[in-house]
Short mmCIF file of C-alpha atoms in Angstrom, two decimals:
data_model
loop_
_atom_site.label_atom_id
_atom_site.label_comp_id
_atom_site.label_asym_id
_atom_site.label_seq_id
_atom_site.Cartn_x
_atom_site.Cartn_y
_atom_site.Cartn_z
CA MET A 1 0.57 110.44 58.83
CA ALA A 2 -1.20 108.63 56.00
CA ASP A 3 -4.71 109.57 55.01
CA ALA A 4 -7.56 107.42 56.28
CA CYS A 5 -8.59 104.65 53.90
CA SER A 6 -12.10 104.32 52.53
CA CYS A 7 -13.94 101.10 51.74
CA ILE A 8 -14.59 102.44 48.21
CA ALA A 9 -12.47 104.22 45.61
CA ILE A 10 -13.16 107.97 45.64
CA PRO A 11 -12.59 109.78 42.33
CA GLU A 12 -9.59 112.06 42.42
CA GLU A 13 -11.74 115.06 41.49
CA LEU A 14 -13.75 114.61 44.69
CA GLN A 15 -10.92 113.87 47.07
CA LYS A 16 -10.35 117.58 47.76
CA PHE A 17 -13.76 117.69 49.43
CA GLN A 18 -12.84 114.98 51.94
CA ASN A 19 -12.65 115.76 55.64
CA LYS A 20 -9.10 115.06 56.69
CA PRO A 21 -8.41 113.10 59.89
CA LYS A 22 -6.72 114.83 62.76
CA GLU A 23 -3.08 114.11 63.31
CA ILE A 24 -2.61 111.56 66.10
CA ASP A 25 0.72 110.87 67.72
CA ILE A 26 0.84 107.06 68.09
CA GLY A 27 4.21 107.18 69.77
CA SER A 28 7.58 105.89 68.72
CA THR A 29 7.06 102.52 70.46
CA THR A 30 3.90 101.67 68.49
CA ARG A 31 4.44 99.26 65.61
CA VAL A 32 2.01 99.43 62.68
CA ILE A 33 1.81 96.17 60.71
CA ALA A 34 0.94 96.78 57.06
CA ASN A 35 0.62 93.13 55.99
CA PHE A 36 -1.63 90.81 58.02
CA GLY A 37 -1.03 87.77 55.81
CA VAL A 38 -3.77 88.67 53.34
CA LYS A 39 -3.20 89.43 49.68
CA VAL A 40 -6.00 90.80 47.48
CA ILE A 41 -5.87 90.13 43.72
CA LYS A 42 -7.96 92.48 41.58
CA SER A 43 -8.72 92.96 37.89
CA ASP A 44 -10.86 95.70 36.31
CA GLY A 45 -11.48 97.13 39.76
CA GLN A 46 -13.06 93.91 41.08
CA ILE A 47 -11.69 91.38 43.52
CA ASP A 48 -10.81 88.12 41.77
CA PHE A 49 -9.56 86.26 44.82
CA VAL A 50 -8.01 86.77 48.24
CA GLU A 51 -5.06 84.77 49.53
CA HIS A 52 -4.47 84.02 53.21
CA TYR A 53 -1.04 83.08 54.55
CA THR A 54 0.41 81.81 57.82
CA ASP A 55 2.94 83.84 59.78
CA SER A 56 5.68 81.75 58.18
CA GLY A 57 4.41 82.56 54.68
CA ASP A 58 2.67 79.28 53.82
CA LEU A 59 -0.52 79.58 51.77
CA LEU A 60 -3.63 78.66 53.78
CA LYS A 61 -6.49 79.33 51.38
CA ARG A 62 -7.67 81.21 48.32
CA ILE A 63 -11.17 82.71 48.27
CA PHE A 64 -12.57 83.37 44.78
CA TYR A 65 -15.43 85.73 43.96
CA ASP A 66 -17.86 86.08 41.09
CA GLY A 67 -18.67 89.77 41.34
CA SER A 68 -19.79 90.26 44.92
CA LEU A 69 -20.71 86.59 45.42
CA LEU A 70 -18.52 83.91 46.91
CA ALA A 71 -17.60 81.33 44.25
CA HIS A 72 -14.90 78.99 45.58
CA ILE A 73 -12.64 78.43 48.54
CA MET A 74 -9.46 76.42 48.03
CA TYR A 75 -7.65 75.13 51.13
CA TYR A 76 -3.94 74.35 51.28
CA ARG A 77 -1.71 72.38 53.61
CA LYS A 78 2.04 72.95 53.22
CA ASN A 79 1.17 74.90 50.05
CA ILE A 80 -0.57 71.84 48.55
CA LEU A 81 -4.26 71.97 47.67
CA TYR A 82 -6.24 69.42 49.70
CA GLU A 83 -9.85 70.68 49.62
CA GLN A 84 -12.10 72.91 47.50
CA GLU A 85 -15.58 74.22 48.26
CA ASP A 86 -17.88 75.47 45.48
CA PHE A 87 -20.69 77.93 46.23
CA TYR A 88 -23.87 79.07 44.51
CA GLU A 89 -25.83 82.06 45.81
CA GLY A 90 -23.89 81.92 49.07
CA LYS A 91 -24.51 78.19 49.75
CA VAL A 92 -21.92 75.45 49.48
CA THR A 93 -22.94 73.02 46.72
CA ARG A 94 -19.88 70.80 46.40
CA LYS A 95 -16.73 69.79 48.25
CA LEU A 96 -13.73 68.17 46.62
CA ARG A 97 -10.87 66.52 48.48
CA PHE A 98 -7.51 65.82 46.88
CA ASP A 99 -4.44 63.73 47.59
CA GLU A 100 -0.88 65.08 47.44
CA ARG A 101 -0.73 64.42 43.69
CA GLY A 102 -3.85 66.50 43.05
CA ASP A 103 -6.11 63.53 42.30
CA THR A 104 -9.67 63.67 43.63
CA ILE A 105 -10.25 61.46 46.68
CA SER A 106 -13.91 62.22 47.28
CA THR A 107 -16.72 64.48 46.10
CA ILE A 108 -19.58 65.71 48.29
CA SER A 109 -22.64 67.33 46.71
CA TYR A 110 -25.39 69.31 48.47
CA ILE A 111 -28.94 69.96 47.19
CA TYR A 112 -31.27 72.57 48.73
CA ASN A 113 -35.02 73.18 48.66
CA ARG A 114 -36.76 76.50 48.09
CA ASN A 115 -36.39 77.34 51.79
CA ASP A 116 -32.60 76.92 51.53
CA HIS A 117 -32.66 73.75 53.65
CA ILE A 118 -30.41 70.86 52.64
CA VAL A 119 -32.49 67.99 51.27
CA SER A 120 -29.64 65.77 50.05
CA ILE A 121 -25.96 65.10 50.79
CA GLN A 122 -24.17 62.69 48.49
CA LYS A 123 -20.62 61.47 48.97
CA THR A 124 -18.74 59.69 46.19
CA ILE A 125 -15.53 57.81 46.91
CA LYS A 126 -14.04 56.24 43.81
CA ARG A 127 -16.99 54.34 42.29
CA GLU A 128 -19.04 54.07 45.47
CA SER A 129 -21.86 56.50 46.20
CA TYR A 130 -23.49 57.20 49.58
CA LYS A 131 -26.41 59.56 50.00
CA VAL A 132 -28.73 60.78 52.71
CA GLU A 133 -32.02 62.55 51.93
CA TYR A 134 -33.85 64.74 54.46
CA GLY A 135 -37.52 65.50 54.90
CA TYR A 136 -38.93 68.38 56.97
CA ASP A 137 -42.13 69.03 58.92
CA GLU A 138 -44.16 72.23 58.88
CA LEU A 139 -41.76 73.80 61.40
CA ASP A 140 -38.70 73.03 59.24
CA ARG A 141 -37.48 70.31 61.58
CA ILE A 142 -35.97 67.14 60.12
CA ASN A 143 -38.59 64.41 60.39
CA ARG A 144 -37.15 61.88 57.91
CA ARG A 145 -33.77 60.56 56.79
CA ARG A 146 -33.34 58.12 53.93
CA LEU A 147 -29.99 56.43 53.40
CA PHE A 148 -28.88 55.16 50.00
CA VAL A 149 -25.88 53.12 48.91
CA ASN A 150 -25.22 53.21 45.16
CA ASN A 151 -28.79 54.53 44.66
CA THR A 152 -30.33 51.64 46.64
CA LEU A 153 -32.40 52.57 49.70
CA VAL A 154 -30.96 50.74 52.72
CA ASN A 155 -32.67 52.45 55.66
CA GLU A 156 -35.36 55.03 56.38
CA GLN A 157 -35.64 56.88 59.68
CA HIS A 158 -38.61 58.89 60.95
CA TYR A 159 -38.80 61.41 63.81
CA ARG A 160 -41.61 63.12 65.71
CA TYR A 161 -41.19 66.12 68.04
CA ASP A 162 -43.17 67.56 70.94
CA ILE A 163 -44.03 71.22 71.45
CA LEU A 164 -40.69 71.74 73.23
CA ASP A 165 -38.80 70.58 70.13
CA ARG A 166 -37.74 67.27 71.71
CA ILE A 167 -37.75 63.98 69.82
CA VAL A 168 -40.50 61.78 71.27
CA MET A 169 -40.63 59.08 68.57
CA TYR A 170 -38.03 57.40 66.38
CA ARG A 171 -38.69 54.67 63.81
CA ASP A 172 -36.51 52.87 61.27
CA ASN A 173 -36.57 49.55 59.40
CA ASN A 174 -35.76 47.60 62.55
CA GLN A 175 -37.30 49.31 65.55
CA THR A 176 -39.61 51.96 66.99
CA ILE A 177 -38.75 54.03 70.07
CA ASN A 178 -41.45 55.94 71.94
CA VAL A 179 -40.36 58.39 74.64
CA LYS A 180 -42.57 58.31 77.71
CA GLU A 181 -40.91 60.87 79.99
CA VAL A 182 -38.22 63.54 79.73
CA GLY A 183 -36.86 65.19 82.85
CA SER A 184 -35.00 68.42 83.55
CA ASN A 185 -32.23 69.41 81.18
CA ARG A 186 -33.81 67.13 78.57
CA LYS A 187 -32.64 63.99 80.35
CA LEU A 188 -34.32 60.81 79.12
CA ILE A 189 -36.30 59.28 81.98
CA SER A 190 -38.20 56.50 80.24
CA TYR A 191 -38.84 55.12 76.77
CA VAL A 192 -40.02 51.92 75.10
CA ILE A 193 -38.30 50.12 72.23
CA GLN A 194 -40.16 47.63 70.06
CA ASP A 195 -38.01 45.73 67.58
CA ARG A 196 -39.03 43.89 64.41
CA MET A 197 -39.45 40.65 66.39
CA HIS A 198 -42.03 42.41 68.61
CA ASN A 199 -39.80 42.46 71.67
CA ASP A 200 -40.85 45.26 74.02
CA ILE A 201 -37.94 46.77 75.96
CA TYR A 202 -38.88 49.25 78.70
CA ILE A 203 -36.12 51.61 79.81
CA TYR A 204 -36.45 53.62 83.03
CA ASN A 205 -33.48 55.76 84.07
CA LEU A 206 -33.10 56.69 87.72
CA PHE A 207 -31.38 59.84 88.99
CA GLU A 208 -30.25 60.98 92.43
CA ASN A 209 -29.69 64.70 93.02
CA ASP A 210 -29.98 65.21 89.24
CA LYS A 211 -27.13 62.73 88.59
CA TYR A 212 -27.55 59.40 86.82
CA SER A 213 -27.85 56.49 89.24
CA LYS A 214 -28.95 53.34 87.37
CA THR A 215 -31.36 51.99 84.75
CA GLU A 216 -34.26 49.62 85.17
CA ILE A 217 -34.69 47.41 82.10
CA THR A 218 -37.77 45.29 81.48
CA LEU A 219 -37.94 42.92 78.52
CA ASN A 220 -41.06 40.81 77.96
CA GLY A 221 -41.81 40.82 81.68
CA HIS A 222 -38.23 40.18 82.87
CA LYS A 223 -36.67 43.00 84.88
CA MET A 224 -33.30 43.97 86.34
CA PHE A 225 -31.09 47.00 87.07
CA VAL A 226 -27.83 48.01 85.34
CA ARG A 227 -25.63 51.07 85.46
CA ASP A 228 -24.67 52.52 82.07
CA ILE A 229 -25.07 56.15 80.97
CA SER A 230 -25.71 55.15 77.35
CA TYR A 231 -29.30 54.32 78.27
CA VAL A 232 -29.71 58.03 79.02
CA ASP A 233 -27.78 59.22 75.97
CA ASN A 234 -29.58 57.11 73.36
CA ALA A 235 -27.92 57.88 70.02
CA MET A 236 -31.09 57.17 68.06
CA LEU A 237 -32.96 59.91 69.92
CA ARG A 238 -30.46 62.64 69.11
CA LYS A 239 -31.53 65.40 66.79
CA PRO A 240 -30.42 64.83 63.19
CA TYR A 241 -28.42 67.56 61.45
CA THR A 242 -27.71 68.26 57.79
CA ARG A 243 -23.94 67.96 57.90
CA GLU A 244 -21.33 65.84 56.22
CA ASP A 245 -20.43 64.14 59.50
CA ASP A 246 -24.10 63.14 59.86
CA LEU A 247 -23.76 61.03 56.71
CA ASP A 248 -20.36 59.69 57.82
CA PHE A 249 -21.79 58.70 61.22
CA MET A 250 -24.63 56.71 59.67
CA MET A 251 -22.40 55.04 57.11
CA THR A 252 -19.88 54.04 59.78
CA ASN A 253 -22.57 52.35 61.84
CA LEU A 254 -24.18 50.74 58.81
CA PHE A 255 -20.98 49.00 57.71
CA ARG A 256 -19.44 48.39 61.12
CA GLN A 257 -17.85 44.97 61.11
CA GLU A 258 -19.01 42.35 63.57
CA ASP A 259 -16.42 42.43 66.32
CA ALA A 260 -15.93 40.09 69.22
CA PRO A 261 -17.76 41.25 72.37
CA VAL A 262 -15.79 43.80 74.36
CA LYS A 263 -16.29 43.75 78.11
CA ARG A 264 -16.15 46.95 80.09
CA GLN A 265 -15.87 47.07 83.87
CA ASP A 266 -18.52 49.34 85.37
CA GLU A 267 -19.14 50.36 88.95
CA ASP A 268 -22.08 48.01 89.49
CA SER A 269 -21.79 45.37 86.78
CA ASN A 270 -19.89 44.00 83.83
CA VAL A 271 -21.44 45.41 80.66
CA THR A 272 -20.76 43.86 77.27
CA ASN A 273 -21.14 45.77 74.01
CA PHE A 274 -22.98 44.09 71.17
CA LYS A 275 -24.47 44.83 67.75
CA LEU A 276 -28.13 45.75 67.51
CA ASN A 277 -29.98 44.85 64.33
CA ASN A 278 -30.00 48.55 63.47
CA CYS A 279 -26.19 48.53 63.46
CA MET A 280 -26.00 50.92 66.42
CA GLN A 281 -23.80 49.83 69.30
CA ARG A 282 -25.22 49.85 72.82
CA PRO A 283 -24.82 47.89 76.09
CA ILE A 284 -25.93 44.28 75.99
CA LEU A 285 -29.05 43.38 77.94
CA PRO A 286 -28.59 41.34 81.11
CA ILE A 287 -28.40 37.57 80.55
CA SER A 288 -31.70 36.83 82.29
CA ILE A 289 -33.45 39.19 79.91
CA ARG A 290 -31.55 37.93 76.85
CA LYS A 291 -32.85 34.40 77.43
CA SER A 292 -36.40 35.69 77.10
CA GLN A 293 -35.49 37.64 73.98
CA LEU A 294 -33.98 34.54 72.35
CA LEU A 295 -37.16 32.56 73.00
CA CYS A 296 -39.26 35.28 71.40
CA SER A 297 -36.93 35.55 68.39
CA LYS A 298 -37.60 31.95 67.42
CA THR A 299 -41.08 32.94 66.36
CA GLY A 300 -40.02 36.31 64.93
CA PHE A 301 -39.05 37.24 61.37
#
């Protein structure tokens, strides 16, 4: 059988000192596959790039190296390049996406701080530029996000955590949310939202046998119950992450078009979706509470 392979090239003069593997009978029914769909391209003894193929022979990706460091990864679909990632010191610094003609559709750039945390993600589509900047606390948790459109600051978000690494305060240009109680499995029990018109909205989620039951909403002294799980899963109180889809999520909500109200039949009530002034979508408040909010807004700003 063939000699065992080594992960390094052994000089021919030293090969006679190698310990030879014992002969093993693998049986006539055993099939040894020599090509696993990977092709290594070398020059001067170093790997230039590695190609990966599908079972049908289509090129999936090429991985390029600069010495021992990863330099680029080029992704293919039906043998056509559609995405490229550029790396520096092991970290992705840029992503390029292409159309079928090879023209660039979008460019995404990443900037890191000295602790190798991402501090900026910028996405450019044609002549439009969208960027999110991140700030960190002393425990390297994201405590600030700043969103820019064409270099103009459009929103700034702040976060505060408790000792259990849970978000207990969120603030942006339009509202402040203070968490009052968190139950088992990090379920939101109660929190208070104050918007820019000084409306105070108290949310108290009720559970039975650890399952969501209903929500008590109090706005400026007016109270009622509704049933909608989104009061428990408040999108603004989710942990922020330094990923491309984090930027896409914020941009989608920022530029969401004003749609006609969409009614959804729930078990206990009809709940209508509407647009908050922070561009996040959530269930509409009950009509008795909305009347109070409209009265307060007349004196707001």
